[in-house]
Short mmCIF file of C-alpha atoms in Angstrom, two decimals:
data_model
loop_
_atom_site.label_atom_id
_atom_site.label_comp_id
_atom_site.label_asym_id
_atom_site.label_seq_id
_atom_site.Cartn_x
_atom_site.Cartn_y
_atom_site.Cartn_z
CA MET A 1 -33.86 3.41 7.81
CA THR A 2 -32.97 6.14 5.34
CA ARG A 3 -30.16 6.41 2.96
CA GLU A 4 -28.85 9.64 4.79
CA VAL A 5 -28.83 8.16 7.92
CA ILE A 6 -27.13 5.07 6.94
CA PHE A 7 -24.78 6.95 4.71
CA ILE A 8 -23.81 9.51 7.49
CA CYS A 9 -23.56 6.35 10.10
CA LEU A 10 -21.11 4.65 7.40
CA SER A 11 -19.02 7.64 6.89
CA ARG A 12 -18.37 7.99 10.40
CA LEU A 13 -17.41 4.58 10.81
CA TYR A 14 -15.28 4.58 7.66
CA ARG A 15 -13.17 7.97 8.67
CA MET A 16 -12.84 5.86 12.17
CA MET A 17 -11.09 3.17 10.70
CA TRP A 18 -8.47 5.66 9.52
CA ALA A 19 -8.26 6.67 12.62
CA LEU A 20 -5.32 3.95 13.27
CA TYR A 21 -3.27 5.06 10.63
CA PRO A 22 -0.26 7.76 11.35
CA ALA A 23 -1.37 11.34 11.39
CA SER A 24 1.01 12.33 8.56
CA PHE A 25 -0.51 9.72 6.26
CA ARG A 26 -4.36 11.34 7.49
CA ALA A 27 -3.43 14.64 7.11
CA GLU A 28 -2.02 14.17 3.34
CA PHE A 29 -5.06 11.79 2.22
CA CYS A 30 -7.95 11.76 4.40
CA ASP A 31 -10.13 14.13 2.64
CA GLU A 32 -9.51 12.75 -0.68
CA ILE A 33 -10.00 8.93 0.75
CA MET A 34 -13.83 10.41 2.29
CA CYS A 35 -14.15 12.20 -1.00
CA ASP A 36 -13.38 8.58 -2.96
CA PHE A 37 -15.82 7.10 -0.32
CA GLU A 38 -18.70 9.18 -0.84
CA ASP A 39 -18.93 8.74 -4.32
CA ALA A 40 -18.26 4.85 -4.38
CA ALA A 41 -20.90 4.76 -1.80
CA ASP A 42 -23.25 6.32 -4.19
CA ARG A 43 -22.26 3.97 -6.95
CA ALA A 44 -23.27 1.18 -4.92
CA TRP A 45 -26.37 2.54 -3.58
CA ILE A 46 -27.41 2.90 -6.98
CA GLU A 47 -26.36 -0.69 -8.08
CA GLY A 48 -26.97 -2.44 -5.08
CA GLY A 49 -28.75 -0.37 -1.85
CA TRP A 50 -27.92 -0.68 1.28
CA LEU A 51 -26.26 -4.39 1.40
CA SER A 52 -23.77 -3.24 -1.47
CA VAL A 53 -22.91 0.19 0.49
CA VAL A 54 -21.98 -2.29 3.37
CA LEU A 55 -20.03 -4.77 1.72
CA LEU A 56 -18.21 -1.55 0.26
CA VAL A 57 -17.17 -0.54 3.98
CA ILE A 58 -16.24 -4.26 5.04
CA ARG A 59 -13.91 -4.47 1.47
CA ASP A 60 -12.19 -1.61 2.54
CA ALA A 61 -11.84 -2.00 5.94
CA CYS A 62 -10.30 -5.16 5.09
CA ASP A 63 -7.96 -3.47 3.01
CA VAL A 64 -7.64 -0.95 5.24
CA ALA A 65 -6.27 -3.36 7.99
CA ARG A 66 -3.91 -4.96 5.35
CA ASN A 67 -1.90 -1.88 4.74
CA LEU A 68 -1.88 -0.71 8.23
CA VAL A 69 1.32 -2.26 9.41
CA VAL A 70 2.79 -1.31 5.93
CA VAL A 71 2.32 2.42 6.35
CA TRP A 72 2.97 2.45 9.92
CA PHE A 73 6.31 0.82 9.04
CA ARG A 74 7.36 3.38 6.09
CA THR A 75 6.78 5.90 8.93
CA GLY A 76 9.31 4.50 10.73
CA THR A 77 7.90 4.86 14.11
CA LEU A 78 6.89 1.13 14.46
CA THR A 79 10.36 -0.03 13.79
CA LEU A 80 11.93 2.37 15.41
CA ILE A 81 9.77 1.26 18.52
CA GLY A 82 10.02 -2.37 18.19
CA VAL A 83 13.96 -2.66 17.92
CA SER A 84 14.25 -0.39 20.76
CA ALA A 85 11.71 -2.64 22.72
CA THR A 86 13.73 -5.67 21.72
CA CYS A 87 17.51 -4.07 22.46
CA SER A 88 16.13 -3.12 25.72
CA ALA A 89 14.50 -6.51 26.77
CA LEU A 90 18.21 -8.41 25.27
CA LEU A 91 19.82 -5.65 27.67
CA PHE A 92 18.04 -6.94 30.26
CA GLU A 93 18.18 -10.30 29.69
CA LEU A 94 22.07 -10.22 29.39
CA VAL A 95 22.04 -8.68 32.93
CA ALA A 96 19.86 -11.66 34.05
CA LEU A 97 22.06 -14.08 32.50
CA GLN A 98 24.85 -13.23 34.37
CA GLY A 99 23.15 -14.50 37.53
CA VAL A 100 22.60 -17.99 36.08
CA ALA A 101 26.11 -19.99 37.10
CA PRO A 102 28.34 -21.69 34.42
CA THR A 103 27.07 -25.48 36.10
CA ASN A 104 23.66 -24.59 35.76
CA PRO A 105 22.16 -26.83 33.19
CA LEU A 106 20.46 -23.97 31.54
CA PHE A 107 23.37 -21.84 30.99
CA VAL A 108 24.27 -22.76 27.50
CA PRO A 109 20.67 -23.25 26.48
CA LEU A 110 19.65 -19.26 27.86
CA HIS A 111 23.15 -17.68 26.05
CA LEU A 112 21.95 -19.64 23.03
CA LEU A 113 18.63 -18.35 23.17
CA TRP A 114 19.84 -14.81 23.66
CA LEU A 115 22.43 -15.30 20.47
CA ALA A 116 19.51 -16.54 18.35
CA THR A 117 17.35 -13.42 19.35
CA ALA A 118 19.86 -10.99 18.86
CA GLY A 119 21.00 -12.43 15.58
CA ALA A 120 17.08 -12.30 14.69
CA VAL A 121 17.28 -8.57 15.48
CA VAL A 122 20.12 -7.73 13.25
CA LEU A 123 18.55 -9.73 10.44
CA CYS A 124 14.96 -8.28 10.84
CA SER A 125 16.57 -4.74 10.94
CA ILE A 126 18.75 -5.68 7.86
CA ALA A 127 15.46 -6.65 5.86
CA PHE A 128 13.60 -3.50 7.00
CA ALA A 129 16.55 -1.30 5.51
CA ARG A 130 16.19 -3.63 2.49
CA TYR A 131 12.37 -3.04 2.42
CA HIS A 132 12.61 1.01 2.47
CA ALA A 133 15.32 1.07 -0.10
CA ARG A 134 13.17 -0.94 -2.48
CA SER A 135 9.52 -0.07 -1.39
CA ALA A 136 8.47 1.81 -4.31
CA THR A 137 9.17 -1.21 -6.60
CA MET B 1 19.00 -3.44 -14.69
CA ALA B 2 15.45 -2.52 -12.71
CA SER B 3 13.64 -4.84 -10.55
CA PRO B 4 10.38 -5.42 -12.06
CA LEU B 5 7.26 -2.93 -10.73
CA SER B 6 4.85 -4.39 -8.94
CA SER B 7 1.21 -4.91 -10.58
CA ILE B 8 -0.29 -1.87 -8.65
CA VAL B 9 2.54 0.42 -9.27
CA LEU B 10 2.07 -0.71 -12.78
CA HIS B 11 -1.32 0.08 -13.12
CA ILE B 12 -1.50 3.23 -11.34
CA LEU B 13 1.52 4.19 -13.52
CA LEU B 14 -0.33 3.18 -16.93
CA ALA B 15 -3.53 5.09 -15.71
CA LEU B 16 -1.56 8.01 -15.27
CA ALA B 17 -0.03 7.79 -18.68
CA GLU B 18 -2.85 9.34 -20.52
CA GLY B 19 -3.11 12.38 -18.82
CA LYS B 20 -3.98 13.80 -15.09
CA ARG B 21 -6.35 11.91 -12.87
CA HIS B 22 -7.55 11.86 -9.23
CA GLY B 23 -7.26 8.92 -6.92
CA TYR B 24 -10.52 7.39 -7.60
CA ALA B 25 -10.36 7.60 -11.27
CA ILE B 26 -6.76 6.18 -11.28
CA ALA B 27 -8.55 2.77 -9.10
CA GLU B 28 -11.23 2.95 -11.94
CA GLU B 29 -8.70 3.03 -14.76
CA ALA B 30 -6.87 -0.09 -13.29
CA ALA B 31 -9.96 -1.90 -12.90
CA ALA B 32 -10.80 -1.15 -16.39
CA GLN B 33 -7.40 -1.95 -17.54
CA SER B 34 -7.06 -5.44 -15.83
CA ASP B 35 -10.75 -6.41 -16.70
CA GLY B 36 -11.53 -5.99 -12.84
CA ALA B 37 -8.53 -8.51 -12.10
CA VAL B 38 -6.94 -5.30 -10.35
CA ARG B 39 -9.14 -3.82 -7.41
CA LEU B 40 -7.32 -1.17 -5.55
CA GLY B 41 -8.81 -0.38 -2.15
CA PRO B 42 -8.04 3.25 -0.60
CA ALA B 43 -5.12 2.46 1.52
CA THR B 44 -3.55 0.35 -1.36
CA LEU B 45 -4.07 3.11 -3.59
CA TYR B 46 -2.67 6.19 -1.45
CA GLY B 47 0.06 4.16 0.24
CA THR B 48 1.09 3.47 -3.45
CA LEU B 49 0.74 7.18 -4.41
CA GLN B 50 2.50 8.17 -1.42
CA ARG B 51 5.69 6.24 -2.18
CA LEU B 52 5.29 7.31 -5.74
CA LEU B 53 5.39 10.98 -4.94
CA ASP B 54 8.28 10.39 -2.43
CA LYS B 55 10.37 8.80 -5.10
CA GLY B 56 9.16 11.32 -7.18
CA TRP B 57 7.87 9.28 -9.95
CA ILE B 58 4.40 11.21 -9.91
CA SER B 59 3.64 14.58 -8.65
CA THR B 60 0.62 16.08 -7.90
CA ALA B 61 -1.12 18.67 -10.67
CA GLU B 62 -3.58 21.35 -11.03
CA ALA B 63 -7.64 20.49 -10.52
CA PRO B 64 -9.57 21.08 -13.26
CA GLN B 65 -12.06 24.13 -12.34
CA GLY B 66 -15.58 22.91 -10.83
CA VAL B 67 -14.29 19.74 -9.36
CA ASP B 68 -14.91 19.19 -5.52
CA GLU B 69 -11.54 20.81 -3.90
CA ARG B 70 -10.71 18.22 -1.70
CA ARG B 71 -9.78 16.17 -4.68
CA ARG B 72 -5.97 16.13 -5.78
CA TYR B 73 -4.81 15.32 -9.17
CA TYR B 74 -1.89 13.40 -10.13
CA ARG B 75 0.52 13.17 -12.92
CA LEU B 76 3.53 10.94 -14.37
CA THR B 77 6.61 13.03 -14.06
CA SER B 78 9.59 12.55 -16.80
CA ALA B 79 11.31 9.72 -14.22
CA GLY B 80 7.67 8.23 -13.89
CA ARG B 81 7.89 8.06 -17.31
CA LEU B 82 10.99 6.75 -17.88
CA ALA B 83 10.11 4.08 -15.48
CA LEU B 84 7.56 2.98 -16.94
CA ASP B 85 8.94 2.60 -20.44
CA ALA B 86 11.72 0.57 -18.81
CA GLU B 87 8.98 -1.48 -17.56
CA ILE B 88 7.25 -1.72 -20.93
CA SER B 89 10.83 -2.47 -22.48
CA ARG B 90 11.32 -5.45 -20.24
CA MET B 91 7.75 -6.94 -20.82
CA ASP B 92 8.42 -6.78 -24.49
CA ASN B 93 11.44 -8.67 -24.00
CA LEU B 94 9.77 -11.14 -22.03
CA VAL B 95 7.03 -11.76 -23.99
CA ARG B 96 9.48 -12.13 -26.87
CA LYS B 97 11.06 -14.58 -25.23
CA VAL B 98 8.28 -16.45 -24.00
CA ARG B 99 7.32 -16.90 -28.04
CA LEU B 100 10.33 -18.08 -28.74
CA ALA B 101 10.10 -20.55 -26.33
CA ARG B 102 6.85 -21.63 -27.37
CA GLY B 103 7.97 -21.64 -31.12
CA LYS B 104 10.84 -24.26 -30.15
CA LEU B 105 8.22 -26.05 -28.21
CA ILE B 106 5.57 -26.40 -30.91
CA ALA B 107 8.55 -27.29 -33.68
CA SER B 108 9.60 -30.07 -31.44
CA LYS B 109 6.39 -32.15 -31.04
#
């Protein structure tokens, strides 16, 4: 396989990884990231051949995966989806709990579970708010 | 009192303290400053640059002529310089205290 073919295949694969990121992030940084990758891949090829280029892609893929959730949370979209979904689930659970008779042995555990989940949602929301407030440090 | 900067933010600000650089040059400088200990992957680097741009600690700068036009250059703002100065003072202070403690430890032996 020639160098050009390897580079074209890996560049396409590399660009595809970034499709997982928010559109706003890609619009702002994708061109720069691809430019950096081309430079880094050139250097890796000179230093260690195709294996070094593949290792570079793997290392960057790990970095992409590690930061994926953080970047999505920063856009606020994932936080909003998560909180909305949990609140909806809690609401449905509360309605369903109305059908459980107080004499049912599961009455107390189910209500406690509901309270614990609601508390966890509140704590997570506070944690995310704090994270956003000090995300740059 | 401001909370300590993460090592990634510190290395990015330090890399830009000498002048404007593009993303790849920032990552290379951070690796050089830390003897290879800090390796900034693209997601870490650009995620942090985005946060620093949002905070106003860095801004984009005009690229020199002849450079690939896809590249953007970044430079420190006065707010970024203040944050870096504050962090350097904090670290200086910490090192002084550590040296003092080490001196006492040696004297007590």
